[in-house]
mmCIF file of C-alpha atoms and ligand atoms in Angstrom:
data_model
loop_
_atom_site.group_PDB
_atom_site.id
_atom_site.type_symbol
_atom_site.label_atom_id
_atom_site.label_comp_id
_atom_site.label_asym_id
_atom_site.label_seq_id
_atom_site.Cartn_x
_atom_site.Cartn_y
_atom_site.Cartn_z
ATOM 1 C CA MET A 702 14.162 12.738 -12.842
ATOM 2 C CA VAL A 703 17.895 12.466 -12.434
ATOM 3 C CA ILE A 704 19.198 13.207 -8.978
ATOM 4 C CA LYS A 705 22.936 13.327 -8.700
ATOM 5 C CA PHE A 706 25.027 11.575 -6.116
ATOM 6 C CA LEU A 707 26.812 14.581 -4.663
ATOM 7 C CA LYS A 708 30.569 14.188 -4.308
ATOM 8 C CA SER A 709 30.481 16.350 -1.185
ATOM 9 C CA THR A 710 28.469 13.697 0.677
ATOM 10 C CA TYR A 711 30.578 10.742 -0.437
ATOM 11 C CA SER A 712 32.766 10.721 2.664
ATOM 12 C CA LYS A 713 29.646 10.705 4.874
ATOM 13 C CA PHE A 714 28.379 7.726 2.929
ATOM 14 C CA THR A 715 31.685 5.923 3.399
ATOM 15 C CA THR A 716 31.671 6.685 7.126
ATOM 16 C CA ALA A 717 28.062 5.476 7.453
ATOM 17 C CA LEU A 718 29.034 2.104 6.057
ATOM 18 C CA ARG A 719 31.874 1.694 8.540
ATOM 19 C CA LYS A 720 30.006 -0.776 10.775
ATOM 20 C CA ALA A 721 28.813 -2.895 7.853
ATOM 21 C CA ARG A 722 32.295 -2.880 6.353
ATOM 22 C CA SER A 723 33.941 -3.954 9.594
ATOM 23 C CA LEU A 724 31.645 -6.979 9.890
ATOM 24 C CA LEU A 725 32.056 -8.126 6.321
ATOM 25 C CA SER A 726 35.254 -6.927 4.836
ATOM 26 C CA GLU A 727 37.754 -8.069 7.446
ATOM 27 C CA LYS A 728 36.141 -11.465 7.971
ATOM 28 C CA ILE A 729 35.728 -12.177 4.273
ATOM 29 C CA HIS A 730 39.316 -11.234 3.533
ATOM 30 C CA SER A 731 40.574 -13.494 6.292
ATOM 31 C CA LEU A 732 38.359 -16.396 5.144
ATOM 32 C CA PHE A 733 39.718 -16.176 1.612
ATOM 33 C CA ARG A 734 43.293 -16.060 2.861
ATOM 34 C CA GLY A 735 42.818 -19.601 4.203
ATOM 35 C CA LYS A 736 42.155 -22.812 2.335
ATOM 36 C CA ILE A 737 38.976 -22.961 0.271
ATOM 37 C CA ASP A 738 37.250 -26.134 1.383
ATOM 38 C CA GLY A 739 33.872 -27.281 2.684
ATOM 39 C CA ASP A 740 34.507 -25.801 6.101
ATOM 40 C CA MET A 741 35.473 -22.420 4.678
ATOM 41 C CA LEU A 742 32.393 -22.391 2.437
ATOM 42 C CA ASP A 743 30.151 -23.131 5.438
ATOM 43 C CA GLN A 744 31.732 -20.260 7.337
ATOM 44 C CA LEU A 745 31.305 -17.950 4.375
ATOM 45 C CA GLU A 746 27.630 -18.830 4.045
ATOM 46 C CA GLN A 747 27.104 -18.302 7.770
ATOM 47 C CA LEU A 748 28.848 -14.928 7.661
ATOM 48 C CA LEU A 749 26.699 -13.756 4.738
ATOM 49 C CA TYR A 750 23.604 -14.975 6.496
ATOM 50 C CA GLU A 751 24.556 -13.117 9.680
ATOM 51 C CA ALA A 752 25.097 -9.968 7.668
ATOM 52 C CA ASP A 753 21.436 -10.170 6.514
ATOM 53 C CA PHE A 754 22.089 -11.145 2.907
ATOM 54 C CA GLY A 755 19.207 -13.602 3.212
ATOM 55 C CA VAL A 756 19.318 -17.350 2.708
ATOM 56 C CA LYS A 757 19.042 -17.285 -1.097
ATOM 57 C CA THR A 758 21.838 -14.795 -1.716
ATOM 58 C CA ALA A 759 24.098 -16.401 0.904
ATOM 59 C CA GLN A 760 23.717 -19.793 -0.801
ATOM 60 C CA GLU A 761 24.104 -18.334 -4.269
ATOM 61 C CA LEU A 762 27.355 -16.543 -3.416
ATOM 62 C CA THR A 763 28.808 -19.560 -1.653
ATOM 63 C CA GLN A 764 27.960 -21.741 -4.630
ATOM 64 C CA MET A 765 29.618 -19.213 -6.888
ATOM 65 C CA VAL A 766 32.851 -19.299 -4.856
ATOM 66 C CA LYS A 767 32.837 -23.107 -4.977
ATOM 67 C CA GLU A 768 32.458 -23.017 -8.775
ATOM 68 C CA ILE A 769 35.198 -20.419 -9.211
ATOM 69 C CA HIS A 770 37.493 -22.543 -7.071
ATOM 70 C CA ARG A 771 36.809 -25.536 -9.313
ATOM 71 C CA VAL A 772 37.532 -23.620 -12.531
ATOM 72 C CA HIS A 773 40.284 -21.280 -11.273
ATOM 73 C CA PRO A 774 41.976 -23.037 -8.318
ATOM 74 C CA SER A 775 44.742 -20.434 -8.198
ATOM 75 C CA TYR A 776 42.524 -17.346 -7.818
ATOM 76 C CA THR A 777 43.842 -14.830 -5.287
ATOM 77 C CA THR A 778 41.756 -13.326 -2.454
ATOM 78 C CA GLU A 779 41.438 -10.113 -4.433
ATOM 79 C CA GLU A 780 40.174 -11.979 -7.483
ATOM 80 C CA TYR A 781 37.527 -13.792 -5.447
ATOM 81 C CA ILE A 782 36.365 -10.562 -3.867
ATOM 82 C CA LYS A 783 36.238 -8.836 -7.255
ATOM 83 C CA ALA A 784 34.070 -11.690 -8.586
ATOM 84 C CA LEU A 785 31.707 -11.430 -5.587
ATOM 85 C CA GLN A 786 31.452 -7.671 -6.001
ATOM 86 C CA LYS A 787 30.740 -7.957 -9.708
ATOM 87 C CA HIS A 788 27.964 -10.473 -9.098
ATOM 88 C CA LEU A 789 26.371 -8.338 -6.362
ATOM 89 C CA VAL A 790 26.450 -5.162 -8.453
ATOM 90 C CA GLU A 791 24.811 -7.025 -11.337
ATOM 91 C CA GLU A 792 22.090 -8.252 -8.987
ATOM 92 C CA LEU A 793 21.422 -4.732 -7.723
ATOM 93 C CA LEU A 794 21.345 -3.274 -11.227
ATOM 94 C CA ARG A 795 18.459 -5.583 -12.163
ATOM 95 C CA TYR A 796 16.125 -3.085 -10.493
ATOM 96 C CA PRO A 797 17.081 0.428 -11.582
ATOM 97 C CA SER A 798 17.393 2.811 -8.671
ATOM 98 C CA ALA A 799 16.809 6.023 -10.637
ATOM 99 C CA LEU A 800 13.565 7.894 -10.120
ATOM 100 C CA LYS A 801 10.913 7.669 -12.805
ATOM 101 C CA GLN A 802 11.370 10.123 -15.678
ATOM 102 C CA ILE A 803 8.422 12.388 -16.262
ATOM 103 C CA SER A 804 7.730 14.968 -18.956
ATOM 104 C CA ASP A 805 7.068 18.666 -18.342
ATOM 105 C CA GLU A 806 3.359 18.091 -18.978
ATOM 106 C CA GLN A 807 3.287 15.472 -16.235
ATOM 107 C CA SER A 808 4.968 17.784 -13.742
ATOM 108 C CA PRO A 809 4.904 18.125 -10.784
ATOM 109 C CA MET A 810 6.338 14.791 -9.822
ATOM 110 C CA ILE A 811 4.256 13.405 -6.952
ATOM 111 C CA ILE A 812 6.064 11.279 -4.387
ATOM 112 C CA LEU A 813 4.162 9.570 -1.595
ATOM 113 C CA ILE A 814 6.260 8.558 1.403
ATOM 114 C CA VAL A 815 4.935 5.590 3.407
ATOM 115 C CA GLY A 816 6.116 3.241 6.145
ATOM 116 C CA VAL A 817 5.916 1.952 9.687
ATOM 117 C CA ASN A 818 6.213 4.293 12.714
ATOM 118 C CA GLY A 819 9.626 5.731 13.365
ATOM 119 C CA ASN A 820 11.326 4.350 10.247
ATOM 120 C CA GLY A 821 12.397 7.831 9.173
ATOM 121 C CA LYS A 822 9.629 9.079 6.837
ATOM 122 C CA THR A 823 9.529 12.709 7.956
ATOM 123 C CA THR A 824 13.300 13.032 8.160
ATOM 124 C CA SER A 825 13.656 11.416 4.734
ATOM 125 C CA THR A 826 10.989 13.744 3.298
ATOM 126 C CA ALA A 827 13.022 16.726 4.501
ATOM 127 C CA LYS A 828 16.301 15.230 3.257
ATOM 128 C CA LEU A 829 14.733 14.501 -0.144
ATOM 129 C CA ALA A 830 13.380 18.038 -0.343
ATOM 130 C CA HIS A 831 16.905 19.290 0.316
ATOM 131 C CA LEU A 832 18.385 16.962 -2.309
ATOM 132 C CA PHE A 833 15.860 18.072 -4.934
ATOM 133 C CA SER A 834 16.485 21.739 -4.088
ATOM 134 C CA GLN A 835 20.208 21.211 -4.465
ATOM 135 C CA ASN A 836 19.529 19.706 -7.886
ATOM 136 C CA GLY A 837 17.737 22.915 -8.870
ATOM 137 C CA LYS A 838 14.165 21.658 -8.431
ATOM 138 C CA LYS A 839 11.302 23.623 -6.915
ATOM 139 C CA VAL A 840 9.854 21.522 -4.099
ATOM 140 C CA LEU A 841 6.708 21.572 -2.010
ATOM 141 C CA VAL A 842 6.211 19.280 0.979
ATOM 142 C CA ALA A 843 2.853 18.131 2.317
ATOM 143 C CA ALA A 844 2.466 17.440 6.034
ATOM 144 C CA ALA A 845 -0.184 14.758 5.620
ATOM 145 C CA ASP A 846 0.562 13.061 8.925
ATOM 146 C CA THR A 847 -2.509 14.578 10.583
ATOM 147 C CA PHE A 848 -2.464 11.854 13.212
ATOM 148 C CA ARG A 849 -0.055 13.752 15.483
ATOM 149 C CA ALA A 850 0.213 17.530 15.776
ATOM 150 C CA ALA A 851 3.912 17.123 16.521
ATOM 151 C CA ALA A 852 4.454 15.489 13.129
ATOM 152 C CA ILE A 853 3.133 18.580 11.350
ATOM 153 C CA ASP A 854 5.409 20.803 13.460
ATOM 154 C CA GLN A 855 8.378 18.556 12.713
ATOM 155 C CA LEU A 856 8.005 18.946 8.940
ATOM 156 C CA GLU A 857 7.192 22.639 9.284
ATOM 157 C CA THR A 858 10.456 23.232 11.143
ATOM 158 C CA TRP A 859 12.381 21.501 8.356
ATOM 159 C CA ALA A 860 10.508 23.441 5.652
ATOM 160 C CA ALA A 861 11.306 26.743 7.350
ATOM 161 C CA ARG A 862 14.958 25.799 7.685
ATOM 162 C CA LEU A 863 15.158 24.719 4.038
ATOM 163 C CA GLN A 864 13.031 27.646 2.861
ATOM 164 C CA ILE A 865 10.645 25.469 0.918
ATOM 165 C CA ASP A 866 6.864 25.585 0.576
ATOM 166 C CA ILE A 867 4.682 23.482 2.821
ATOM 167 C CA VAL A 868 0.984 22.610 2.784
ATOM 168 C CA LYS A 869 -0.302 21.258 6.059
ATOM 169 C CA GLY A 870 -3.547 19.922 7.409
ATOM 170 C CA LYS A 871 -5.118 20.385 10.785
ATOM 171 C CA PRO A 872 -4.551 17.612 13.321
ATOM 172 C CA LYS A 873 -7.113 14.780 13.068
ATOM 173 C CA THR A 874 -8.356 15.836 9.617
ATOM 174 C CA ASP A 875 -8.385 13.620 6.517
ATOM 175 C CA PRO A 876 -4.798 13.175 5.244
ATOM 176 C CA SER A 877 -6.108 12.637 1.693
ATOM 177 C CA ALA A 878 -7.487 16.184 1.691
ATOM 178 C CA VAL A 879 -4.014 17.505 2.581
ATOM 179 C CA ALA A 880 -2.477 15.517 -0.285
ATOM 180 C CA PHE A 881 -5.102 16.895 -2.679
ATOM 181 C CA ASP A 882 -4.537 20.510 -1.589
ATOM 182 C CA ALA A 883 -0.768 20.066 -1.779
ATOM 183 C CA ILE A 884 -0.909 18.801 -5.373
ATOM 184 C CA GLN A 885 -3.186 21.701 -6.381
ATOM 185 C CA ALA A 886 -0.841 24.165 -4.698
ATOM 186 C CA ALA A 887 2.217 22.592 -6.337
ATOM 187 C CA LYS A 888 0.575 22.898 -9.756
ATOM 188 C CA SER A 889 -0.414 26.520 -9.309
ATOM 189 C CA ARG A 890 3.052 27.422 -7.971
ATOM 190 C CA ASN A 891 4.826 25.591 -10.802
ATOM 191 C CA CYS A 892 6.673 23.217 -8.507
ATOM 192 C CA ASP A 893 8.714 20.363 -9.955
ATOM 193 C CA VAL A 894 8.166 17.986 -7.060
ATOM 194 C CA VAL A 895 5.626 17.451 -4.293
ATOM 195 C CA LEU A 896 6.663 15.201 -1.424
ATOM 196 C CA ILE A 897 3.841 13.852 0.733
ATOM 197 C CA ASP A 898 4.771 12.743 4.252
ATOM 198 C CA THR A 899 2.276 10.319 5.789
ATOM 199 C CA ALA A 900 1.600 9.029 9.300
ATOM 200 C CA GLY A 901 3.479 5.964 10.469
ATOM 201 C CA ARG A 902 1.320 2.874 10.559
ATOM 202 C CA LEU A 903 1.701 -0.741 11.490
ATOM 203 C CA HIS A 904 1.595 -2.908 8.409
ATOM 204 C CA THR A 905 -0.754 -5.263 10.237
ATOM 205 C CA LYS A 906 -3.510 -2.648 10.745
ATOM 206 C CA THR A 907 -5.790 -3.073 7.738
ATOM 207 C CA HIS A 908 -7.869 0.096 8.180
ATOM 208 C CA LEU A 909 -4.708 2.220 8.260
ATOM 209 C CA MET A 910 -3.409 0.531 5.157
ATOM 210 C CA GLN A 911 -6.735 1.255 3.460
ATOM 211 C CA GLU A 912 -6.326 4.910 4.387
ATOM 212 C CA LEU A 913 -3.075 4.864 2.394
ATOM 213 C CA GLU A 914 -4.869 3.262 -0.533
ATOM 214 C CA LYS A 915 -7.295 6.178 -0.427
ATOM 215 C CA MET A 916 -4.422 8.677 -0.375
ATOM 216 C CA LYS A 917 -2.991 7.048 -3.436
ATOM 217 C CA ARG A 918 -6.345 7.315 -5.241
ATOM 218 C CA THR A 919 -6.555 10.968 -4.223
ATOM 219 C CA CYS A 920 -3.127 11.603 -5.742
ATOM 220 C CA GLN A 921 -4.386 10.022 -8.959
ATOM 221 C CA LYS A 922 -7.516 12.160 -8.946
ATOM 222 C CA ALA A 923 -5.606 15.375 -8.287
ATOM 223 C CA SER A 924 -3.223 14.676 -11.157
ATOM 224 C CA SER A 925 -5.498 13.364 -13.964
ATOM 225 C CA GLN A 926 -4.456 9.786 -13.135
ATOM 226 C CA GLU A 927 -0.747 10.628 -13.509
ATOM 227 C CA GLY A 928 0.427 10.374 -9.936
ATOM 228 C CA PRO A 929 1.721 9.331 -7.596
ATOM 229 C CA HIS A 930 4.777 8.877 -9.810
ATOM 230 C CA GLU A 931 6.654 7.257 -6.985
ATOM 231 C CA VAL A 932 5.494 5.588 -3.783
ATOM 232 C CA LEU A 933 8.604 5.285 -1.649
ATOM 233 C CA LEU A 934 8.477 2.845 1.223
ATOM 234 C CA VAL A 935 10.753 3.824 4.093
ATOM 235 C CA LEU A 936 12.422 0.839 5.763
ATOM 236 C CA ASP A 937 14.772 0.914 8.735
ATOM 237 C CA ALA A 938 17.908 -1.126 7.957
ATOM 238 C CA THR A 939 18.407 -1.934 11.639
ATOM 239 C CA THR A 940 15.160 -3.940 11.775
ATOM 240 C CA GLY A 941 16.652 -6.636 9.554
ATOM 241 C CA GLN A 942 14.313 -9.297 8.220
ATOM 242 C CA ASN A 943 11.287 -7.604 9.834
ATOM 243 C CA ALA A 944 11.672 -4.890 7.202
ATOM 244 C CA ILE A 945 10.851 -7.539 4.574
ATOM 245 C CA GLU A 946 7.621 -8.477 6.372
ATOM 246 C CA GLN A 947 6.595 -4.814 6.549
ATOM 247 C CA ALA A 948 7.316 -4.339 2.877
ATOM 248 C CA LYS A 949 5.184 -7.300 1.828
ATOM 249 C CA GLU A 950 2.101 -5.809 3.534
ATOM 250 C CA PHE A 951 2.704 -2.328 2.171
ATOM 251 C CA TYR A 952 3.090 -3.857 -1.267
ATOM 252 C CA LYS A 953 -0.424 -5.301 -1.131
ATOM 253 C CA PHE A 954 -2.002 -1.920 -0.480
ATOM 254 C CA THR A 955 0.212 0.711 -2.060
ATOM 255 C CA ARG A 956 2.471 -0.963 -4.624
ATOM 256 C CA PRO A 957 5.617 0.963 -3.704
ATOM 257 C CA THR A 958 7.914 1.816 -6.593
ATOM 258 C CA GLY A 959 11.054 1.820 -4.485
ATOM 259 C CA ILE A 960 12.625 1.804 -1.061
ATOM 260 C CA ILE A 961 14.282 4.462 1.050
ATOM 261 C CA LEU A 962 16.512 2.435 3.339
ATOM 262 C CA THR A 963 17.291 4.492 6.441
ATOM 263 C CA LYS A 964 19.750 4.124 9.334
ATOM 264 C CA ILE A 965 22.310 2.134 7.371
ATOM 265 C CA ASP A 966 24.807 3.962 9.628
ATOM 266 C CA GLY A 967 23.306 2.116 12.611
ATOM 267 C CA THR A 968 23.784 -1.444 11.428
ATOM 268 C CA ALA A 969 26.631 -3.804 10.685
ATOM 269 C CA LYS A 970 24.296 -5.859 8.524
ATOM 270 C CA GLY A 971 24.684 -4.197 5.152
ATOM 271 C CA GLY A 972 23.474 -7.349 3.416
ATOM 272 C CA ILE A 973 19.883 -6.223 4.065
ATOM 273 C CA VAL A 974 20.051 -4.235 0.815
ATOM 274 C CA PHE A 975 20.446 -7.448 -1.168
ATOM 275 C CA SER A 976 17.744 -9.415 0.636
ATOM 276 C CA ILE A 977 15.292 -6.533 0.200
ATOM 277 C CA GLN A 978 15.867 -6.386 -3.537
ATOM 278 C CA LYS A 979 15.785 -10.140 -3.964
ATOM 279 C CA GLU A 980 12.698 -10.787 -1.835
ATOM 280 C CA LEU A 981 10.674 -7.778 -2.902
ATOM 281 C CA GLN A 982 11.979 -7.207 -6.408
ATOM 282 C CA LEU A 983 11.940 -3.515 -5.636
ATOM 283 C CA PRO A 984 14.917 -1.198 -5.999
ATOM 284 C CA VAL A 985 16.478 0.664 -3.128
ATOM 285 C CA LYS A 986 16.321 4.226 -4.494
ATOM 286 C CA PHE A 987 17.779 6.209 -1.598
ATOM 287 C CA ILE A 988 19.853 5.364 1.404
ATOM 288 C CA GLY A 989 19.770 7.185 4.749
ATOM 289 C CA THR A 990 23.188 7.524 6.335
ATOM 290 C CA GLY A 991 22.605 9.630 9.454
ATOM 291 C CA GLU A 992 20.454 12.261 11.126
ATOM 292 C CA GLN A 993 21.707 15.364 9.317
ATOM 293 C CA ILE A 994 19.859 16.952 6.412
ATOM 294 C CA ASP A 995 22.444 15.852 3.839
ATOM 295 C CA ASP A 996 22.557 12.277 5.132
ATOM 296 C CA LEU A 997 20.535 10.827 2.250
ATOM 297 C CA GLN A 998 22.042 9.709 -1.034
ATOM 298 C CA PRO A 999 20.605 8.291 -4.236
ATOM 299 C CA PHE A 1000 21.454 4.619 -4.025
ATOM 300 C CA ASN A 1001 24.520 3.781 -6.067
ATOM 301 C CA PRO A 1002 25.104 -0.006 -6.354
ATOM 302 C CA GLU A 1003 28.776 0.237 -7.376
ATOM 303 C CA ALA A 1004 29.670 2.611 -4.564
ATOM 304 C CA PHE A 1005 27.697 0.557 -2.050
ATOM 305 C CA VAL A 1006 29.258 -2.775 -2.960
ATOM 306 C CA SER A 1007 32.808 -1.477 -3.203
ATOM 307 C CA ASN A 1008 32.479 0.208 0.194
ATOM 308 C CA LEU A 1009 31.110 -2.911 1.799
ATOM 309 C CA PHE A 1010 34.017 -5.114 0.754
ATOM 310 C CA GLU A 1011 36.806 -2.570 0.581
HETATM 311 N N1 GTP B 526 21.051 7.334 12.359
HETATM 312 C C1 GTP B 526 20.024 7.626 11.559
HETATM 313 N N2 GTP B 526 18.894 8.086 12.088
HETATM 314 C C2 GTP B 526 17.858 8.368 11.267
HETATM 315 C C3 GTP B 526 17.946 8.181 9.860
HETATM 316 N N3 GTP B 526 16.749 8.537 9.329
HETATM 317 C C4 GTP B 526 15.964 8.919 10.356
HETATM 318 N N4 GTP B 526 16.612 8.824 11.529
HETATM 319 C C5 GTP B 526 16.112 9.118 12.885
HETATM 320 O O1 GTP B 526 15.009 8.289 13.173
HETATM 321 C C6 GTP B 526 14.096 8.947 14.053
HETATM 322 C C7 GTP B 526 12.692 8.862 13.477
HETATM 323 O O2 GTP B 526 12.633 9.622 12.300
HETATM 324 P P1 GTP B 526 11.297 10.244 11.723
HETATM 325 O O3 GTP B 526 11.640 10.855 10.413
HETATM 326 O O4 GTP B 526 10.599 11.095 12.700
HETATM 327 O O5 GTP B 526 10.453 8.906 11.501
HETATM 328 P P2 GTP B 526 8.964 8.763 10.966
HETATM 329 O O6 GTP B 526 8.918 7.552 10.120
HETATM 330 O O7 GTP B 526 8.517 10.027 10.340
HETATM 331 O O8 GTP B 526 8.181 8.515 12.332
HETATM 332 P P3 GTP B 526 6.578 8.583 12.564
HETATM 333 O O9 GTP B 526 6.076 9.804 11.870
HETATM 334 O O10 GTP B 526 6.440 8.637 14.049
HETATM 335 O O11 GTP B 526 6.027 7.326 11.997
HETATM 336 C C8 GTP B 526 14.619 10.375 14.184
HETATM 337 O O12 GTP B 526 15.322 10.477 15.396
HETATM 338 C C9 GTP B 526 15.568 10.529 12.996
HETATM 339 O O13 GTP B 526 16.586 11.473 13.221
HETATM 340 C C10 GTP B 526 19.184 7.674 9.323
HETATM 341 O O14 GTP B 526 19.358 7.446 8.109
HETATM 342 N N5 GTP B 526 20.182 7.421 10.221
HETATM 343 MG MG1 MG B 527 6.864 11.218 10.687
#
């Protein structure tokens, strides 16, 4: 399913990356204006590391600069930065960030939203519902976080505001049953997409992770083994390397198909996008840029990289 990056939200995206840009862009430009020697390369590697690029990417980029300097000693700052950007975009494009394509017979597209407490699952579910609606899709959301009554209310408020269908469970009931009912309802109402919000859970709690496994099996059962078409793991960009640890545990139980990286507006460490993709070999599919309903964009590697180093 193709979801367009809306031009109207581009300036919000640019604003959200302001902190990350101020850490990287200015410092990188000033490093390249000086002499390129061992000391400069150490500083560059340290800067990339501090910006959460991860050890591997930081070393790889520094090595690349060293090699360019050897082959093209007269490169200008702009040429170095262009080369870095090109390399980073290529890295990001290795894992396509578009949603899976499904045929009409496979419809509705079933998307399970999972993640640790407070990462932004419910908000992202609402934002995604809005994005799909704006792209002309008929959406149904499932409030399958039956752990807290307030979570059901939270999604219900969004659904009412967005005027979209919702299927909800009763507090303390089986979340898998809510997912099942939601998929049935989405089929009978000819919806294009069903978004299933789940309860936050610590990645270290095995029984809660098993509950998610069960939800995934229920989605399969309710859709003749078709779904879930996407399992999107919500990670909070401000948690840095801890997000990687969370993702590894969720991977064992739910095999996510992609990441929704939230709160990128709240961190200066934009490099987290690269370490997530490198460590997890999973694409970032959407990026959360604030608390408003239109603060979620399909992830666009070119736009992200050029904004980071502008
Ligand atoms: N700045 C910013 N805040 C965000 C973003 N996404 C979510 N939030 C905020 O993060 C807080 C938690 O969001 P929720 O959507 O309730 O998180 P959750 O994962 O559903 O939480 P639980 O259901 O308790 O596990 C809310 O205050 C959101 O407004 C984002 O991209 N940027
Ligand atoms: Mg929630």
